[in-house]
Amino acid sequence: MEQLWVPSLPILGGRMLPLLRHCCDFGSHHALTWRSIFQTSGREQKQIRSWSAQCSANHEGASVSEKDSPKTILAVPDNSLLDARILYCTSPALGHNKEAHPESNKRVPAIVDALEKLELSPKHRGSQVLEIQNFNLASLDDVARVHSRSYITGLQKAMSAAADEGLILIEGTGPTYATETTFQESLLSAGAGITLVDSMVAASKLGPNPPLGFALVRPPGHHAVPQGPMGFCVFGNIAVAARYAQHQHGLKRVMIIDFDVHHGNGTSDAFYDDPDIFFLSTHQFGSYPGTGKINEVGQGDGEGTTLNLPLPGGSGDYAMRCAFDEVIAPSAQRFKPDIILVSAGYDAHALDPLAGLQFTTGTFYMLASSIKQLAKELCGGRCIFFLEGGYNLQTLSSSVADTFRAFLDEPSLAAQFDDPAMLFEEPTRRIKEAIENAKGIHSL
C-alpha cells in the first residue's frame, strides 16, 4: 500500500460520513498530523471506460513525467480569439469513477449534452463559442507550485495499486477515491485551466473584450490541500492556474471568487499568507469541511486577502445579490486584480443533494453576469470559471448552460428550469448580520 498524507474531516453538507479511522486534530491553516492511508477495496475490478474525448487521446496509458508534458503555449488562431465570446475546455475524466458516488463521470457529459440541446455549443454558435481541444497535461512543476512533491509522486506511484485493485479509497477525505487513470486525468484537468490562461492572455492582447473561459473539468479541486487530496478533489485546478498566471504571464494580482456551497479550504490554505492572491469564499455555514470561519482573514503578509462569508442555511438569490453588491464587488474594486478566477460550484442549488442553500438557475446567471462585468471593469475582461461541485445532473447542467448565456449577454432561461414552489423564505435577518460582520472585519 502506498502511503499518502491526507486530512481527515468527517462532515459533508452537514451530514456525518462513516470513516474507518481519522487521527488528526481538525483545524484550519495550522500544521496537522496526518495518519490516513490509501486503502485498496476488496471489490472486483470493474472495467473502466477508456477516455475517448478528443482532448486526451494521446495521453492514455503512458507513464507521466516532465518530458511527457512539454511547456508550450497553445496556438489559437487570432481570428478565432477575436470572434470568440466563450472559450472552454472539457475534461470529463471518464476513467475516474466510483459507482454510486456523487462526483461521478456523468457530470461533464451531462453539461455538454445540455449545451448541445440548448444550442450553446460551437455547432450552433459558430465562432462565438470555441472549444479548445488537444490541450496538454499540466506539468509536474505546474502542480508543484501548489502541492508538495511528496504528494504528487505518492499519488503517481499509487496508480499501480489502483491498476491491480480497480479502485483505491482514501480514508478520511470526503470520501475521495482514485482509479488507475486518476493521476493522468487530474493532470489533464489542471492542464485545461493552464490552457485557458494562455488563451485568455493571448486574446486580451488582441482587443479590449477577450472571451470568458470555462474549464469544464473533473475531478474538482478547491478542497485539495497542498499536502494531499480531500473532499472529492485531487489537484487544486484553480490554484494551479493562479500560480501559472503569475509565473508564466506576470499577472501578479489574482482574485479567486468561490461560490461553491462548501468552503474552498484547499485554495485558501495554498494562498493564506500571499498578499497577491485574494481568496473570497461564500459558503453554507457549518457545512463540509468546517473551515471558512468569518474571522479567517489570512496571515502574515497575506492578512486581509482572505475573505470568508459563511451564509446561513436557506440562503438563496437574495443573499447572493446582497453578497455580491456589498462584499464581492467592493473587495474586487479595492484589490484591483489582473485576472479573476472563479470556483464555480453549482451545489448551492436548492435541489442539490449535498447541502442546504437554495440558489436557483437564475442565481447562477446573476453571478456569472455580475462577475463578467466586474472583470470587464477591473482587469480587461480576463476571467475564467472552473467547475467545482454540483451533484444533481439536471440542475448542474441547466445552471452551467445559463452561465454560458450570461457570458453571451443573452436572457436567462431560468424560468424554464426553476419552480418557485420549491423555495421557502430566506433567513434575511441572519443574512444581513453575516454580511455586515464581513464588511466590518474587512472595512468595506
GROMACS .gro file of C-alpha atoms in nm, residues 60-439:
model
  380
   60GLU     CA    1  -0.389   0.733  -2.225
   61GLY     CA    2  -0.179   0.462  -2.070
   62ALA     CA    3   0.150   0.647  -2.061
   63SER     CA    4   0.366   0.699  -1.755
   64VAL     CA    5   0.367   1.068  -1.675
   65SER     CA    6   0.693   1.255  -1.635
   66GLU     CA    7   0.813   1.606  -1.707
   67LYS     CA    8   0.919   1.518  -2.060
   68ASP     CA    9   0.565   1.393  -2.130
   69SER     CA   10   0.424   1.740  -2.066
   70PRO     CA   11   0.639   1.994  -2.250
   71LYS     CA   12   0.556   2.353  -2.170
   72THR     CA   13   0.409   2.509  -2.479
   73ILE     CA   14   0.165   2.794  -2.514
   74LEU     CA   15  -0.134   2.678  -2.715
   75ALA     CA   16  -0.157   2.839  -3.056
   76VAL     CA   17  -0.512   2.952  -3.120
   77PRO     CA   18  -0.577   3.134  -3.448
   78ASP     CA   19  -0.606   3.508  -3.396
   79ASN     CA   20  -0.930   3.528  -3.590
   80SER     CA   21  -1.084   3.268  -3.360
   81LEU     CA   22  -0.985   3.460  -3.050
   82LEU     CA   23  -1.114   3.785  -3.196
   83ASP     CA   24  -1.457   3.640  -3.269
   84ALA     CA   25  -1.500   3.417  -2.963
   85ARG     CA   26  -1.719   3.518  -2.671
   86ILE     CA   27  -1.657   3.196  -2.478
   87LEU     CA   28  -1.353   2.967  -2.465
   88TYR     CA   29  -1.393   2.635  -2.289
   89CYS     CA   30  -1.216   2.306  -2.235
   90THR     CA   31  -1.370   1.976  -2.129
   91SER     CA   32  -1.202   1.704  -1.927
   92PRO     CA   33  -1.470   1.461  -1.807
   93ALA     CA   34  -1.223   1.209  -1.659
   94LEU     CA   35  -1.433   0.911  -1.764
   95GLY     CA   36  -1.193   0.664  -1.604
   96HIS     CA   37  -1.208   0.839  -1.266
   97ASN     CA   38  -1.535   0.698  -1.139
   98LYS     CA   39  -1.684   0.511  -0.845
   99GLU     CA   40  -2.025   0.351  -0.862
  100ALA     CA   41  -2.297   0.550  -0.679
  101HIS     CA   42  -2.051   0.827  -0.585
  102PRO     CA   43  -2.197   1.177  -0.631
  103GLU     CA   44  -1.878   1.303  -0.800
  104SER     CA   45  -1.925   1.073  -1.099
  105ASN     CA   46  -1.809   1.063  -1.458
  106LYS     CA   47  -2.161   1.159  -1.572
  107ARG     CA   48  -2.123   1.521  -1.462
  108VAL     CA   49  -1.931   1.681  -1.751
  109PRO     CA   50  -2.113   1.480  -2.023
  110ALA     CA   51  -2.444   1.600  -1.877
  111ILE     CA   52  -2.324   1.960  -1.915
  112VAL     CA   53  -2.202   1.901  -2.270
  113ASP     CA   54  -2.537   1.744  -2.361
  114ALA     CA   55  -2.723   2.045  -2.219
  115LEU     CA   56  -2.505   2.289  -2.414
  116GLU     CA   57  -2.590   2.098  -2.729
  117LYS     CA   58  -2.960   2.071  -2.653
  118LEU     CA   59  -2.989   2.441  -2.568
  119GLU     CA   60  -2.789   2.537  -2.879
  120LEU     CA   61  -2.495   2.684  -2.692
  121SER     CA   62  -2.225   2.462  -2.843
  122PRO     CA   63  -1.980   2.554  -3.122
  123LYS     CA   64  -2.202   2.357  -3.363
  124HIS     CA   65  -2.481   2.609  -3.310
  125ARG     CA   66  -2.284   2.924  -3.226
  126GLY     CA   67  -2.004   2.913  -3.477
  127SER     CA   68  -1.718   3.144  -3.387
  128GLN     CA   69  -1.893   3.280  -3.076
  129VAL     CA   70  -1.823   2.968  -2.872
  130LEU     CA   71  -1.488   2.794  -2.909
  131GLU     CA   72  -1.392   2.463  -2.754
  132ILE     CA   73  -1.016   2.423  -2.722
  133GLN     CA   74  -0.916   2.063  -2.784
  134ASN     CA   75  -0.592   1.864  -2.777
  135PHE     CA   76  -0.451   2.058  -2.484
  136ASN     CA   77  -0.155   1.940  -2.278
  137LEU     CA   78  -0.138   1.784  -1.936
  138ALA     CA   79  -0.019   2.018  -1.663
  139SER     CA   80   0.348   1.958  -1.593
  140LEU     CA   81   0.459   1.828  -1.257
  141ASP     CA   82   0.631   2.162  -1.198
  142ASP     CA   83   0.299   2.340  -1.258
  143VAL     CA   84   0.128   2.126  -0.996
  144ALA     CA   85   0.423   2.152  -0.756
  145ARG     CA   86   0.371   2.528  -0.731
  146VAL     CA   87   0.069   2.434  -0.520
  147HIS     CA   88   0.111   2.076  -0.398
  148SER     CA   89   0.402   1.905  -0.226
  149ARG     CA   90   0.630   1.687  -0.436
  150SER     CA   91   0.582   1.401  -0.193
  151TYR     CA   92   0.207   1.404  -0.252
  152ILE     CA   93   0.244   1.423  -0.632
  153THR     CA   94   0.492   1.136  -0.651
  154GLY     CA   95   0.298   0.934  -0.394
  155LEU     CA   96  -0.020   0.958  -0.599
  156GLN     CA   97   0.166   0.869  -0.917
  157LYS     CA   98   0.314   0.558  -0.755
  158ALA     CA   99  -0.025   0.458  -0.615
  159MET     CA  100  -0.162   0.418  -0.967
  160SER     CA  101  -0.005   0.073  -0.988
  161ALA     CA  102  -0.209  -0.035  -0.686
  162ALA     CA  103  -0.521   0.109  -0.847
  163ALA     CA  104  -0.446  -0.082  -1.166
  164ASP     CA  105  -0.428  -0.407  -0.966
  165GLU     CA  106  -0.728  -0.348  -0.742
  166GLY     CA  107  -0.951  -0.137  -0.967
  167LEU     CA  108  -1.031   0.124  -0.704
  168ILE     CA  109  -0.850   0.292  -0.418
  169LEU     CA  110  -1.034   0.462  -0.134
  170ILE     CA  111  -0.861   0.743   0.052
  171GLU     CA  112  -0.965   0.730   0.414
  172GLY     CA  113  -1.094   1.043   0.578
  173THR     CA  114  -1.110   1.267   0.273
  174GLY     CA  115  -1.471   1.321   0.196
  175PRO     CA  116  -1.461   1.038   0.067
  176THR     CA  117  -1.215   1.074  -0.220
  177TYR     CA  118  -1.125   0.783  -0.443
  178ALA     CA  119  -0.876   0.702  -0.717
  179THR     CA  120  -0.863   0.466  -1.012
  180GLU     CA  121  -0.574   0.377  -1.238
  181THR     CA  122  -0.646   0.681  -1.459
  182THR     CA  123  -0.687   0.938  -1.181
  183PHE     CA  124  -0.334   1.076  -1.189
  184GLN     CA  125  -0.328   1.140  -1.563
  185GLU     CA  126  -0.682   1.270  -1.578
  186SER     CA  127  -0.618   1.506  -1.289
  187LEU     CA  128  -0.312   1.643  -1.469
  188LEU     CA  129  -0.527   1.688  -1.778
  189SER     CA  130  -0.792   1.881  -1.585
  190ALA     CA  131  -0.526   2.109  -1.439
  191GLY     CA  132  -0.386   2.147  -1.790
  192ALA     CA  133  -0.724   2.271  -1.913
  193GLY     CA  134  -0.705   2.565  -1.675
  194ILE     CA  135  -0.350   2.644  -1.782
  195THR     CA  136  -0.455   2.631  -2.147
  196LEU     CA  137  -0.737   2.875  -2.082
  197VAL     CA  138  -0.499   3.114  -1.905
  198ASP     CA  139  -0.268   3.107  -2.207
  199SER     CA  140  -0.557   3.163  -2.446
  200MET     CA  141  -0.710   3.438  -2.233
  201VAL     CA  142  -0.383   3.627  -2.221
  202ALA     CA  143  -0.340   3.592  -2.598
  203ALA     CA  144  -0.695   3.715  -2.658
  204SER     CA  145  -0.655   4.013  -2.426
  205LYS     CA  146  -0.359   4.131  -2.634
  206LEU     CA  147  -0.575   4.136  -2.948
  207GLY     CA  148  -0.858   4.351  -2.824
  208PRO     CA  149  -1.033   4.504  -2.522
  209ASN     CA  150  -1.303   4.236  -2.489
  210PRO     CA  151  -1.149   3.891  -2.457
  211PRO     CA  152  -1.381   3.591  -2.432
  212LEU     CA  153  -1.462   3.442  -2.095
  213GLY     CA  154  -1.322   3.100  -2.014
  214PHE     CA  155  -1.475   2.791  -1.855
  215ALA     CA  156  -1.283   2.480  -1.752
  216LEU     CA  157  -1.548   2.206  -1.755
  217VAL     CA  158  -1.329   1.958  -1.572
  218ARG     CA  159  -1.324   1.698  -1.301
  219PRO     CA  160  -1.219   1.581  -1.050
  220PRO     CA  161  -1.286   1.918  -0.885
  221GLY     CA  162  -1.007   2.093  -0.700
  222HIS     CA  163  -1.088   2.350  -0.433
  223HIS     CA  164  -1.069   2.110  -0.135
  224ALA     CA  165  -0.732   1.959  -0.232
  225VAL     CA  166  -0.480   2.091   0.021
  226PRO     CA  167  -0.110   2.136  -0.057
  227GLN     CA  168  -0.026   1.809   0.119
  228GLY     CA  169  -0.293   1.588  -0.036
  229PRO     CA  170  -0.640   1.518  -0.176
  230MET     CA  171  -0.964   1.591   0.004
  231GLY     CA  172  -1.338   1.622  -0.046
  232PHE     CA  173  -1.358   1.456  -0.392
  233CYS     CA  174  -1.067   1.679  -0.508
  234VAL     CA  175  -0.724   1.561  -0.626
  235PHE     CA  176  -0.530   1.863  -0.755
  236GLY     CA  177  -0.627   2.226  -0.697
  237ASN     CA  178  -0.709   2.317  -1.057
  238ILE     CA  179  -0.784   2.682  -0.987
  239ALA     CA  180  -0.484   2.721  -0.756
  240VAL     CA  181  -0.251   2.572  -1.018
  241ALA     CA  182  -0.392   2.814  -1.277
  242ALA     CA  183  -0.347   3.109  -1.041
  243ARG     CA  184   0.020   3.034  -0.983
  244TYR     CA  185   0.070   2.972  -1.355
  245ALA     CA  186  -0.086   3.309  -1.441
  246GLN     CA  187   0.158   3.476  -1.204
  247HIS     CA  188   0.472   3.288  -1.308
  248GLN     CA  189   0.414   3.250  -1.682
  249HIS     CA  190   0.231   3.572  -1.768
  250GLY     CA  191   0.313   3.819  -1.492
  251LEU     CA  192  -0.049   3.855  -1.383
  252LYS     CA  193   0.062   3.929  -1.031
  253ARG     CA  194  -0.267   4.009  -0.860
  254VAL     CA  195  -0.517   3.724  -0.884
  255MET     CA  196  -0.865   3.730  -0.735
  256ILE     CA  197  -1.038   3.396  -0.674
  257ILE     CA  198  -1.413   3.401  -0.613
  258ASP     CA  199  -1.554   3.072  -0.482
  259PHE     CA  200  -1.933   3.039  -0.472
  260ASP     CA  201  -1.944   2.663  -0.418
  261VAL     CA  202  -2.171   2.568  -0.128
  262HIS     CA  203  -1.866   2.428   0.054
  263HIS     CA  204  -1.566   2.632   0.166
  264GLY     CA  205  -1.266   2.604  -0.067
  265ASN     CA  206  -1.026   2.516   0.210
  266GLY     CA  207  -0.756   2.382  -0.020
  267THR     CA  208  -0.739   2.704  -0.221
  268SER     CA  209  -0.745   2.904   0.099
  269ASP     CA  210  -0.459   2.705   0.253
  270ALA     CA  211  -0.245   2.743  -0.060
  271PHE     CA  212  -0.263   3.123  -0.051
  272TYR     CA  213  -0.336   3.208   0.313
  273ASP     CA  214  -0.019   3.413   0.354
  274ASP     CA  215   0.002   3.551  -0.001
  275PRO     CA  216  -0.080   3.922  -0.037
  276ASP     CA  217  -0.110   3.895  -0.417
  277ILE     CA  218  -0.394   3.641  -0.427
  278PHE     CA  219  -0.729   3.749  -0.285
  279PHE     CA  220  -0.945   3.448  -0.199
  280LEU     CA  221  -1.313   3.517  -0.136
  281SER     CA  222  -1.550   3.235  -0.047
  282THR     CA  223  -1.924   3.232   0.009
  283HIS     CA  224  -2.045   2.900   0.150
  284GLN     CA  225  -2.301   2.744   0.379
  285PHE     CA  226  -2.227   2.797   0.745
  286GLY     CA  227  -2.140   2.471   0.922
  287SER     CA  228  -2.109   2.262   0.606
  288TYR     CA  229  -1.816   2.047   0.496
  289PRO     CA  230  -1.529   2.080   0.572
  290GLY     CA  231  -1.597   2.308   0.869
  291THR     CA  232  -1.339   2.569   0.770
  292GLY     CA  233  -1.403   2.916   0.633
  293LYS     CA  234  -1.494   3.098   0.952
  294ILE     CA  235  -1.567   3.465   0.905
  295ASN     CA  236  -1.264   3.565   1.115
  296GLU     CA  237  -1.020   3.368   0.899
  297VAL     CA  238  -0.867   3.657   0.705
  298GLY     CA  239  -0.518   3.541   0.609
  299GLN     CA  240  -0.194   3.565   0.799
  300GLY     CA  241   0.144   3.736   0.776
  301ASP     CA  242   0.181   3.933   0.455
  302GLY     CA  243  -0.149   3.785   0.340
  303GLU     CA  244  -0.357   3.919   0.626
  304GLY     CA  245  -0.668   4.075   0.477
  305THR     CA  246  -0.653   3.889   0.144
  306THR     CA  247  -0.879   3.604   0.256
  307LEU     CA  248  -1.246   3.682   0.297
  308ASN     CA  249  -1.497   3.424   0.414
  309LEU     CA  250  -1.871   3.485   0.411
  310PRO     CA  251  -2.050   3.186   0.567
  311LEU     CA  252  -2.420   3.208   0.484
  312PRO     CA  253  -2.696   3.057   0.696
  313GLY     CA  254  -2.881   2.751   0.569
  314GLY     CA  255  -3.168   2.850   0.345
  315SER     CA  256  -2.983   3.143   0.187
  316GLY     CA  257  -3.065   3.193  -0.177
  317ASP     CA  258  -3.091   3.452  -0.450
  318TYR     CA  259  -3.148   3.745  -0.213
  319ALA     CA  260  -2.841   3.651  -0.009
  320MET     CA  261  -2.612   3.629  -0.311
  321ARG     CA  262  -2.735   3.951  -0.467
  322CYS     CA  263  -2.661   4.131  -0.140
  323ALA     CA  264  -2.328   3.950  -0.102
  324PHE     CA  265  -2.219   4.049  -0.450
  325ASP     CA  266  -2.319   4.414  -0.419
  326GLU     CA  267  -2.192   4.468  -0.065
  327VAL     CA  268  -1.894   4.232  -0.033
  328ILE     CA  269  -1.769   4.076  -0.357
  329ALA     CA  270  -1.771   4.384  -0.582
  330PRO     CA  271  -1.623   4.625  -0.322
  331SER     CA  272  -1.349   4.373  -0.237
  332ALA     CA  273  -1.255   4.334  -0.602
  333GLN     CA  274  -1.260   4.709  -0.662
  334ARG     CA  275  -1.022   4.763  -0.373
  335PHE     CA  276  -0.791   4.474  -0.465
  336LYS     CA  277  -0.767   4.566  -0.836
  337PRO     CA  278  -0.688   4.220  -0.976
  338ASP     CA  279  -0.506   4.146  -1.301
  339ILE     CA  280  -0.730   3.842  -1.359
  340ILE     CA  281  -1.037   3.693  -1.188
  341LEU     CA  282  -1.068   3.316  -1.146
  342VAL     CA  283  -1.394   3.162  -1.026
  343SER     CA  284  -1.451   2.835  -0.842
  344ALA     CA  285  -1.795   2.774  -0.987
  345GLY     CA  286  -1.968   2.519  -0.767
  346TYR     CA  287  -2.332   2.453  -0.852
  347ASP     CA  288  -2.410   2.252  -0.538
  348ALA     CA  289  -2.571   2.553  -0.370
  349HIS     CA  290  -2.876   2.490  -0.588
  350ALA     CA  291  -3.195   2.428  -0.393
  351LEU     CA  292  -3.227   2.076  -0.539
  352ASP     CA  293  -2.866   1.966  -0.490
  353PRO     CA  294  -2.842   1.670  -0.251
  354LEU     CA  295  -2.524   1.765  -0.062
  355ALA     CA  296  -2.612   2.091   0.110
  356GLY     CA  297  -2.886   2.324   0.229
  357LEU     CA  298  -2.878   2.653   0.038
  358GLN     CA  299  -3.145   2.743  -0.216
  359PHE     CA  300  -2.981   2.906  -0.514
  360THR     CA  301  -3.164   2.877  -0.845
  361THR     CA  302  -3.056   2.869  -1.205
  362GLY     CA  303  -3.126   3.241  -1.201
  363THR     CA  304  -2.886   3.293  -0.911
  364PHE     CA  305  -2.602   3.141  -1.109
  365TYR     CA  306  -2.695   3.351  -1.413
  366MET     CA  307  -2.681   3.664  -1.198
  367LEU     CA  308  -2.341   3.569  -1.056
  368ALA     CA  309  -2.194   3.496  -1.399
  369SER     CA  310  -2.327   3.820  -1.546
  370SER     CA  311  -2.210   4.028  -1.250
  371ILE     CA  312  -1.863   3.873  -1.235
  372LYS     CA  313  -1.825   3.921  -1.610
  373GLN     CA  314  -1.900   4.292  -1.570
  374LEU     CA  315  -1.662   4.317  -1.275
  375ALA     CA  316  -1.380   4.162  -1.479
  376LYS     CA  317  -1.451   4.399  -1.766
  377GLU     CA  318  -1.425   4.700  -1.536
  378LEU     CA  319  -1.118   4.588  -1.337
  379CYS     CA  320  -0.892   4.359  -1.539
  380GLY     CA  321  -0.960   4.392  -1.909
  381GLY     CA  322  -1.224   4.117  -1.905
  382ARG     CA  323  -0.980   3.843  -1.808
  383CYS     CA  324  -1.196   3.587  -1.625
  384ILE     CA  325  -1.205   3.207  -1.616
  385PHE     CA  326  -1.456   2.982  -1.441
  386PHE     CA  327  -1.360   2.637  -1.306
  387LEU     CA  328  -1.619   2.368  -1.242
  388GLU     CA  329  -1.625   2.256  -0.880
  389GLY     CA  330  -1.931   2.094  -0.716
  390GLY     CA  331  -2.282   2.024  -0.842
  391TYR     CA  332  -2.430   1.677  -0.800
  392ASN     CA  333  -2.785   1.698  -0.932
  393LEU     CA  334  -2.715   1.641  -1.301
  394GLN     CA  335  -3.021   1.830  -1.420
  395THR     CA  336  -2.967   2.145  -1.211
  396LEU     CA  337  -2.592   2.132  -1.272
  397SER     CA  338  -2.626   2.120  -1.649
  398SER     CA  339  -2.903   2.381  -1.675
  399SER     CA  340  -2.716   2.618  -1.445
  400VAL     CA  341  -2.391   2.589  -1.640
  401ALA     CA  342  -2.587   2.645  -1.961
  402ASP     CA  343  -2.738   2.961  -1.813
  403THR     CA  344  -2.387   3.069  -1.714
  404PHE     CA  345  -2.295   3.042  -2.081
  405ARG     CA  346  -2.598   3.255  -2.170
  406ALA     CA  347  -2.482   3.519  -1.922
  407PHE     CA  348  -2.138   3.516  -2.085
  408LEU     CA  349  -2.311   3.579  -2.420
  409ASP     CA  350  -2.526   3.862  -2.280
  410GLU     CA  351  -2.839   3.666  -2.366
  411PRO     CA  352  -3.152   3.646  -2.148
  412SER     CA  353  -3.167   3.380  -1.880
  413LEU     CA  354  -3.378   3.070  -1.935
  414ALA     CA  355  -3.411   3.019  -1.561
  415ALA     CA  356  -3.789   3.044  -1.577
  416GLN     CA  357  -3.791   2.720  -1.775
  417PHE     CA  358  -3.598   2.536  -1.504
  418ASP     CA  359  -3.682   2.696  -1.169
  419ASP     CA  360  -4.005   2.620  -0.984
  420PRO     CA  361  -4.073   2.894  -0.726
  421ALA     CA  362  -4.274   2.643  -0.525
  422MET     CA  363  -3.952   2.465  -0.425
  423LEU     CA  364  -3.828   2.772  -0.237
  424PHE     CA  365  -3.901   2.892   0.114
  425GLU     CA  366  -3.841   3.224   0.280
  426GLU     CA  367  -3.476   3.315   0.324
  427PRO     CA  368  -3.343   3.399   0.673
  428THR     CA  369  -3.293   3.765   0.584
  429ARG     CA  370  -3.202   3.886   0.933
  430ARG     CA  371  -2.920   3.633   0.968
  431ILE     CA  372  -2.805   3.702   0.613
  432LYS     CA  373  -2.780   4.073   0.684
  433GLU     CA  374  -2.589   4.005   1.005
  434ALA     CA  375  -2.336   3.785   0.824
  435ILE     CA  376  -2.281   4.042   0.552
  436GLU     CA  377  -2.244   4.328   0.799
  437ASN     CA  378  -1.994   4.123   1.002
  438ALA     CA  379  -1.784   4.056   0.692
  439LYS     CA  380  -1.797   4.422   0.592
   0.00000   0.00000   0.00000
